[in-house]
Short mmCIF file of C-alpha atoms in Angstrom, two decimals:
data_model
loop_
_atom_site.label_atom_id
_atom_site.label_comp_id
_atom_site.label_asym_id
_atom_site.label_seq_id
_atom_site.Cartn_x
_atom_site.Cartn_y
_atom_site.Cartn_z
CA MET A 1 17.94 39.31 -14.54
CA HIS A 2 20.73 36.97 -13.51
CA ASN A 3 18.83 36.08 -10.35
CA HIS A 4 15.72 35.32 -12.40
CA ASN A 5 17.67 32.89 -14.58
CA ARG A 6 19.07 31.16 -11.54
CA LYS A 7 15.58 30.80 -10.13
CA THR A 8 14.33 29.28 -13.39
CA ALA A 9 17.28 26.87 -13.39
CA HIS A 10 16.44 25.85 -9.82
CA TRP A 11 12.84 25.19 -10.83
CA ILE A 12 13.86 23.09 -13.83
CA ILE A 13 16.33 21.04 -11.78
CA GLY A 14 13.70 20.57 -9.08
CA ALA A 15 11.12 19.43 -11.62
CA ILE A 16 13.51 16.91 -13.16
CA VAL A 17 14.46 15.50 -9.75
CA VAL A 18 10.81 15.09 -8.76
CA LEU A 19 9.93 13.41 -12.05
CA VAL A 20 12.86 11.00 -12.09
CA LEU A 21 12.73 10.18 -8.36
CA PRO A 22 10.29 7.22 -8.48
CA LEU A 23 12.13 5.61 -11.36
CA VAL A 24 15.32 5.72 -9.29
CA LEU A 25 13.57 4.56 -6.10
CA GLN A 26 11.80 1.76 -7.99
CA TYR A 27 15.25 0.33 -8.66
CA PHE A 28 15.81 -0.06 -4.89
CA GLY A 29 12.41 -1.60 -4.38
CA ASN A 30 8.75 -0.66 -4.44
CA ALA A 31 8.70 -0.04 -0.70
CA TRP A 32 10.68 3.16 -1.26
CA VAL A 33 8.28 4.38 -3.93
CA ARG A 34 5.42 3.64 -1.54
CA ILE A 35 7.02 5.93 1.02
CA ALA A 36 7.30 8.65 -1.64
CA ASP A 37 3.64 8.13 -2.58
CA LEU A 38 2.46 8.49 1.00
CA ALA A 39 4.71 11.52 1.42
CA LEU A 40 2.90 13.16 -1.51
CA LEU A 41 -0.46 12.41 0.09
CA TYR A 42 0.77 14.03 3.29
CA VAL A 43 1.87 17.07 1.30
CA MET A 44 -1.72 17.39 0.08
CA LEU A 45 -3.09 17.02 3.60
CA ALA A 46 -0.61 19.52 4.98
CA LEU A 47 -1.49 22.04 2.26
CA GLY A 48 -5.15 21.65 3.14
CA LEU A 49 -4.53 22.08 6.84
CA ASN A 50 -2.32 25.06 6.07
CA ILE A 51 -5.40 26.87 4.74
CA VAL A 52 -7.12 26.42 8.10
CA VAL A 53 -4.16 26.81 10.44
CA GLY A 54 -1.71 28.82 8.38
CA TYR A 55 -3.96 31.32 6.64
CA ALA A 56 -6.99 31.65 8.90
CA GLY A 57 -5.13 30.87 12.12
CA LEU A 58 -7.68 28.29 13.31
CA LEU A 59 -5.95 25.43 15.11
CA ASP A 60 -7.61 22.25 13.86
CA LEU A 61 -6.63 19.00 15.57
CA GLY A 62 -9.32 16.89 13.91
CA TYR A 63 -8.18 17.37 10.35
CA VAL A 64 -7.70 13.66 9.71
CA ALA A 65 -11.50 13.30 9.88
CA PHE A 66 -11.79 14.80 6.39
CA TYR A 67 -9.14 12.40 5.11
CA ALA A 68 -11.26 9.59 6.57
CA VAL A 69 -14.42 10.96 4.96
CA GLY A 70 -12.78 10.94 1.54
CA ALA A 71 -11.30 7.48 1.99
CA TYR A 72 -14.52 5.90 3.21
CA LEU A 73 -16.53 7.67 0.53
CA PHE A 74 -14.39 6.08 -2.16
CA GLY A 75 -14.65 2.82 -0.25
CA PHE A 76 -18.45 2.98 -0.56
CA LEU A 77 -18.35 4.04 -4.21
CA ALA A 78 -15.80 1.54 -5.45
CA SER A 79 -16.08 -1.66 -3.44
CA PRO A 80 -18.63 -4.42 -2.88
CA GLN A 81 -19.29 -3.11 0.66
CA LEU A 82 -22.75 -1.60 0.11
CA SER A 83 -23.97 -4.31 -2.25
CA ASP A 84 -22.85 -7.02 0.17
CA ASN A 85 -24.78 -5.56 3.07
CA PHE A 86 -27.86 -3.90 1.64
CA ALA A 87 -30.40 -5.84 -0.39
CA TYR A 88 -31.67 -2.86 -2.37
CA PHE A 89 -28.12 -1.90 -3.36
CA ALA A 90 -27.49 -5.47 -4.44
CA ALA A 91 -30.63 -5.31 -6.58
CA LEU A 92 -29.47 -2.11 -8.27
CA PHE A 93 -25.79 -3.01 -8.62
CA PRO A 94 -25.38 -6.80 -8.69
CA ASN A 95 -21.59 -6.52 -9.16
CA GLY A 96 -21.07 -3.94 -6.47
CA LEU A 97 -20.45 -0.23 -7.03
CA HIS A 98 -17.57 0.79 -9.25
CA PHE A 99 -17.62 4.55 -9.65
CA SER A 100 -14.76 6.21 -11.47
CA VAL A 101 -12.37 8.69 -9.90
CA TRP A 102 -13.89 11.45 -12.00
CA VAL A 103 -17.06 11.09 -9.94
CA ALA A 104 -15.39 10.30 -6.63
CA VAL A 105 -12.91 13.17 -6.47
CA PRO A 106 -15.34 16.10 -6.92
CA LEU A 107 -17.85 14.32 -4.71
CA ALA A 108 -15.26 13.77 -1.97
CA ALA A 109 -14.18 17.40 -2.18
CA LEU A 110 -17.81 18.48 -1.76
CA VAL A 111 -18.71 16.06 1.02
CA ALA A 112 -15.53 16.82 2.94
CA ALA A 113 -16.13 20.56 2.53
CA LEU A 114 -19.61 20.03 3.93
CA PHE A 115 -18.14 18.23 6.95
CA GLY A 116 -15.63 21.05 7.27
CA VAL A 117 -18.42 23.60 7.46
CA LEU A 118 -20.31 21.39 9.93
CA LEU A 119 -17.25 21.28 12.15
CA GLY A 120 -16.62 24.97 11.67
CA ALA A 121 -20.12 26.10 12.59
CA PRO A 122 -20.06 25.23 16.32
CA THR A 123 -16.52 26.57 16.71
CA LEU A 124 -17.06 30.05 15.28
CA LYS A 125 -17.10 31.73 18.68
CA LEU A 126 -14.12 29.78 19.95
CA ARG A 127 -10.46 30.69 19.78
CA GLY A 128 -7.11 29.13 20.52
CA ASP A 129 -7.07 26.17 22.88
CA TYR A 130 -10.84 25.84 23.03
CA LEU A 131 -11.04 25.61 19.27
CA ALA A 132 -8.28 22.99 19.26
CA ILE A 133 -10.13 20.84 21.80
CA VAL A 134 -13.45 20.96 19.94
CA THR A 135 -11.83 20.07 16.62
CA LEU A 136 -9.90 17.28 18.31
CA GLY A 137 -13.19 15.92 19.62
CA PHE A 138 -14.70 16.10 16.14
CA GLY A 139 -11.84 14.08 14.67
CA GLU A 140 -12.23 11.42 17.33
CA ILE A 141 -16.02 11.29 16.93
CA ILE A 142 -15.66 10.54 13.22
CA ARG A 143 -13.13 7.80 13.94
CA ILE A 144 -15.35 6.23 16.62
CA PHE A 145 -18.32 6.34 14.26
CA LEU A 146 -16.33 4.57 11.56
CA ASN A 147 -15.27 2.03 14.16
CA ASN A 148 -18.75 1.30 15.47
CA LEU A 149 -21.06 1.60 12.48
CA ASP A 150 -21.04 -2.15 11.95
CA HIS A 151 -23.70 -3.05 14.47
CA PRO A 152 -27.38 -2.68 13.92
CA ILE A 153 -26.64 -2.13 10.24
CA ASN A 154 -23.22 -2.81 8.86
CA LEU A 155 -22.22 0.36 7.09
CA THR A 156 -18.47 0.72 7.59
CA ASN A 157 -17.47 -2.83 8.55
CA GLY A 158 -16.20 -1.42 11.86
CA PRO A 159 -12.68 -2.18 13.04
CA LYS A 160 -12.23 -4.84 10.36
CA GLY A 161 -12.12 -2.13 7.72
CA MET A 162 -13.30 -2.12 4.14
CA GLY A 163 -11.32 -4.05 1.56
CA GLN A 164 -11.53 -4.84 -2.14
CA ILE A 165 -11.59 -1.18 -3.10
CA ASP A 166 -10.93 -0.67 -6.81
CA SER A 167 -7.58 0.72 -7.78
CA ILE A 168 -7.74 4.05 -9.53
CA GLN A 169 -8.26 4.06 -13.29
CA LEU A 170 -7.50 7.05 -15.48
CA PHE A 171 -7.97 7.29 -19.24
CA GLY A 172 -8.34 3.52 -19.41
CA LEU A 173 -5.06 3.00 -17.55
CA ASN A 174 -5.38 0.89 -14.41
CA LEU A 175 -2.91 2.27 -11.87
CA GLY A 176 -3.13 -0.94 -9.87
CA LYS A 177 -1.25 -2.92 -12.52
CA ARG A 178 2.28 -2.40 -13.69
CA LEU A 179 2.81 -0.90 -17.08
CA GLU A 180 5.36 -1.74 -19.77
CA LEU A 181 6.65 1.30 -21.65
CA PHE A 182 9.40 1.02 -24.24
CA GLY A 183 10.57 -2.19 -22.61
CA PHE A 184 10.71 -0.49 -19.21
CA ASP A 185 8.71 -1.86 -16.32
CA ILE A 186 6.84 0.88 -14.49
CA SER A 187 5.37 -0.46 -11.28
CA SER A 188 1.93 0.39 -9.97
CA VAL A 189 3.32 2.48 -7.11
CA THR A 190 5.25 4.60 -9.60
CA LEU A 191 2.09 5.25 -11.62
CA TYR A 192 0.39 6.38 -8.42
CA TYR A 193 3.35 8.63 -7.70
CA TYR A 194 2.76 10.59 -10.90
CA LEU A 195 -0.98 10.87 -10.25
CA PHE A 196 -0.35 12.14 -6.70
CA LEU A 197 2.31 14.50 -8.03
CA VAL A 198 -0.17 16.09 -10.44
CA LEU A 199 -2.61 16.54 -7.55
CA VAL A 200 0.06 18.05 -5.33
CA VAL A 201 1.09 20.52 -8.03
CA PHE A 202 -2.57 21.42 -8.48
CA SER A 203 -2.94 21.86 -4.69
CA VAL A 204 0.13 24.11 -4.58
CA ILE A 205 -1.22 26.28 -7.40
CA VAL A 206 -4.62 26.55 -5.70
CA SER A 207 -2.91 27.44 -2.41
CA TYR A 208 -0.89 30.20 -4.05
CA ARG A 209 -3.94 31.58 -5.84
CA LEU A 210 -5.89 31.59 -2.56
CA GLN A 211 -3.05 33.24 -0.70
CA ASP A 212 -2.94 36.17 -3.09
CA SER A 213 -6.70 36.48 -3.46
CA ARG A 214 -9.05 38.72 -1.50
CA ILE A 215 -10.19 35.65 0.41
CA GLY A 216 -6.64 34.82 1.44
CA ARG A 217 -6.00 38.35 2.60
CA ALA A 218 -9.23 38.29 4.59
CA TRP A 219 -8.15 35.03 6.26
CA MET A 220 -4.80 36.53 7.19
CA ALA A 221 -6.50 39.60 8.60
CA ILE A 222 -8.61 37.30 10.80
CA ARG A 223 -5.49 35.41 11.83
CA GLU A 224 -3.64 38.58 12.85
CA ASP A 225 -6.53 40.30 14.62
CA GLU A 226 -10.07 39.06 14.42
CA ILE A 227 -11.73 42.09 15.99
CA ALA A 228 -9.92 44.49 13.66
CA ALA A 229 -10.85 42.31 10.69
CA LYS A 230 -14.50 42.44 11.73
CA ALA A 231 -14.30 46.20 12.12
CA MET A 232 -12.90 46.48 8.58
CA GLY A 233 -16.08 44.86 7.33
CA ILE A 234 -14.83 41.32 6.78
CA ASN A 235 -17.56 38.78 7.37
CA THR A 236 -15.51 36.72 9.78
CA ARG A 237 -18.13 33.99 10.14
CA ASN A 238 -18.35 33.20 6.44
CA MET A 239 -14.60 33.51 6.02
CA LYS A 240 -13.91 31.03 8.80
CA LEU A 241 -16.44 28.56 7.44
CA LEU A 242 -14.91 28.96 4.00
CA ALA A 243 -11.45 28.23 5.41
CA PHE A 244 -12.72 25.07 7.11
CA GLY A 245 -14.54 23.99 3.96
CA MET A 246 -11.68 24.68 1.55
CA GLY A 247 -9.11 23.03 3.79
CA ALA A 248 -11.32 20.01 4.30
CA SER A 249 -11.86 19.50 0.57
CA PHE A 250 -8.11 18.92 0.12
CA GLY A 251 -8.32 16.26 2.81
CA GLY A 252 -11.29 14.59 1.14
CA VAL A 253 -9.51 14.33 -2.20
CA ALA A 254 -6.37 12.96 -0.54
CA GLY A 255 -8.59 10.40 1.19
CA VAL A 256 -9.96 9.12 -2.13
CA MET A 257 -6.40 8.72 -3.40
CA PHE A 258 -5.39 6.91 -0.22
CA ALA A 259 -8.30 4.46 -0.47
CA GLY A 260 -7.64 3.69 -4.12
CA PHE A 261 -3.93 3.33 -3.46
CA GLN A 262 -4.27 1.00 -0.47
CA GLY A 263 -7.36 -0.86 -1.68
CA PHE A 264 -8.33 -1.00 1.99
CA VAL A 265 -9.43 1.50 4.63
CA SER A 266 -9.87 0.99 8.35
CA PRO A 267 -10.43 3.42 11.21
CA GLU A 268 -6.87 2.80 12.45
CA SER A 269 -5.45 4.94 9.65
CA PHE A 270 -7.28 7.98 10.98
CA SER A 271 -6.17 8.16 14.60
CA LEU A 272 -5.51 11.32 16.57
CA MET A 273 -1.78 10.72 16.06
CA GLU A 274 -2.29 11.29 12.32
CA SER A 275 -3.95 14.64 12.92
CA VAL A 276 -1.17 15.67 15.25
CA MET A 277 1.41 14.64 12.66
CA ILE A 278 -0.26 16.78 9.99
CA VAL A 279 -0.34 19.79 12.33
CA ALA A 280 3.32 19.12 13.12
CA MET A 281 4.13 19.11 9.39
CA VAL A 282 2.62 22.56 8.97
CA VAL A 283 4.19 23.99 12.11
CA LEU A 284 7.62 22.43 11.57
CA GLY A 285 7.77 23.47 7.94
CA GLY A 286 6.70 27.04 8.48
CA ILE A 287 3.10 28.06 9.11
CA GLY A 288 1.41 29.75 6.18
CA HIS A 289 4.42 29.43 3.89
CA ILE A 290 3.74 26.95 1.10
CA PRO A 291 7.32 25.79 0.32
CA GLY A 292 7.87 25.34 4.05
CA VAL A 293 4.68 23.32 4.47
CA VAL A 294 5.65 21.05 1.58
CA LEU A 295 9.11 20.56 3.05
CA GLY A 296 7.67 19.82 6.50
CA ALA A 297 5.26 17.25 5.07
CA VAL A 298 7.93 15.45 3.04
CA LEU A 299 10.36 15.34 5.96
CA LEU A 300 7.85 14.15 8.53
CA ALA A 301 6.33 11.57 6.19
CA ALA A 302 9.70 10.13 5.20
CA LEU A 303 11.45 10.49 8.55
CA PRO A 304 9.65 7.69 10.43
CA GLU A 305 10.44 5.28 7.59
CA VAL A 306 14.10 6.26 7.46
CA LEU A 307 14.36 6.06 11.24
CA ARG A 308 13.27 2.43 11.04
CA TYR A 309 16.80 1.70 9.89
CA VAL A 310 18.26 3.64 12.82
CA ALA A 311 15.91 2.21 15.43
CA GLY A 312 16.77 -1.39 14.52
CA PRO A 313 20.53 -1.22 15.29
CA LEU A 314 19.88 0.92 18.39
CA GLN A 315 17.48 -1.73 19.62
CA GLY A 316 20.18 -4.35 19.03
CA MET A 317 22.64 -2.36 21.12
CA THR A 318 20.27 -2.42 24.09
CA ASP A 319 19.71 -6.19 23.75
CA GLY A 320 16.22 -5.58 22.39
CA ARG A 321 14.98 -4.06 25.63
CA LEU A 322 13.67 -1.04 23.73
CA ASP A 323 10.74 -1.49 21.40
CA SER A 324 11.78 -0.18 17.99
CA ALA A 325 8.38 1.45 17.31
CA ILE A 326 8.63 3.43 20.54
CA LEU A 327 12.25 4.22 19.82
CA ARG A 328 11.25 5.55 16.42
CA GLN A 329 8.66 7.85 17.97
CA LEU A 330 11.23 8.98 20.50
CA LEU A 331 13.66 9.88 17.72
CA ILE A 332 10.96 11.74 15.79
CA ALA A 333 10.01 13.68 18.91
CA LEU A 334 13.67 14.52 19.55
CA ALA A 335 14.12 15.72 16.00
CA MET A 336 11.03 17.91 16.35
CA ILE A 337 12.20 19.41 19.63
CA ILE A 338 15.63 20.20 18.19
CA VAL A 339 14.07 21.87 15.14
CA MET A 340 11.72 23.89 17.32
CA LEU A 341 14.56 25.09 19.53
CA LEU A 342 16.80 26.03 16.63
CA ARG A 343 14.13 27.35 14.26
CA PRO A 344 11.10 28.45 16.27
CA ARG A 345 9.28 29.74 13.18
CA GLY A 346 9.71 26.50 11.25
CA LEU A 347 12.36 25.15 8.91
CA TRP A 348 11.41 27.41 6.02
CA PRO A 349 9.28 30.22 7.41
CA ALA A 350 7.57 32.95 5.41
CA PRO A 351 9.84 35.99 4.96
CA GLU A 352 9.44 38.42 7.85
CA HIS A 353 6.76 41.06 7.42
CA GLY A 354 6.46 44.40 9.14
CA LYS A 355 4.27 43.26 12.00
CA SER A 356 6.54 40.54 13.33
CA GLN A 357 9.55 42.81 12.87
CA LEU A 358 8.05 45.28 15.34
CA HIS A 359 7.58 42.56 17.93
CA LYS A 360 11.19 41.42 17.57
CA THR A 361 12.77 44.78 18.43
#
């Protein structure tokens, strides 16, 4: 019982820290809260990718495509983009489209899931490296489309990106404006923090429910041994498509949040490097283990920002011969390599189960 109490205490302390964090960070400047906000978005993305990579064991290097789909979808639904460029849209919506989040979020989850299934379908027969290469290609194709769909008809505004996206409004509260509560100033980024936090908690709960469900167990069976899973009567095709779809829907929702938060989306935000970073979050944290994945996402999202302050002085010491952006990437890579050497199964891996124990001995 004593252990149970300690666990509860840990949870309560954790909850308090997470809730108070932005109010403390806000004091040091909004930039810090922004970093926390983006870290929460990455947690959502990592949890989504963990369904595909961690549970079903399908290495997906194009995951950022679903993030892009969500972001651009909200861009279309909540900015003047379509009305500016299409006469019939302008006729229907003279002030541009301004859909609420309540419409955008479920829609983004659906559309992204659809894209997930579309990506999953051609890769069903593939495994391992081949799968990774096809998914990588898919991610790049989406980015190139977003980059080039400004020519014969201007759909995405190409490399210039889409701006003037509405900030998110909930229950009549505009998260884009700061709020005064009991004489306290709560900045817009802090409001976003709490919204993202709710979504992350929801994502964690969904992940846990999936993990313990029949679906989750089927995914893990496929991950461990696909042929055996098939022999046990698991419909591996549907299960794989479901994993791609479910994982993608997380990405789509995170994309909507990102677009509303930034007020601007451009193809640059959805490069291959982003996909690789999200995979790295899952792998570094501990594949298939939710607390580990969350930890990995937070660390990798915050690390580059923190290393800015290290890279600057180091650059000074070398008389500015080293570019600080490159130096930052170098330091991130070094940190990753060190972690991988010291903790090959991730920083916070799932507790050992029978199967891996046998391999160890």
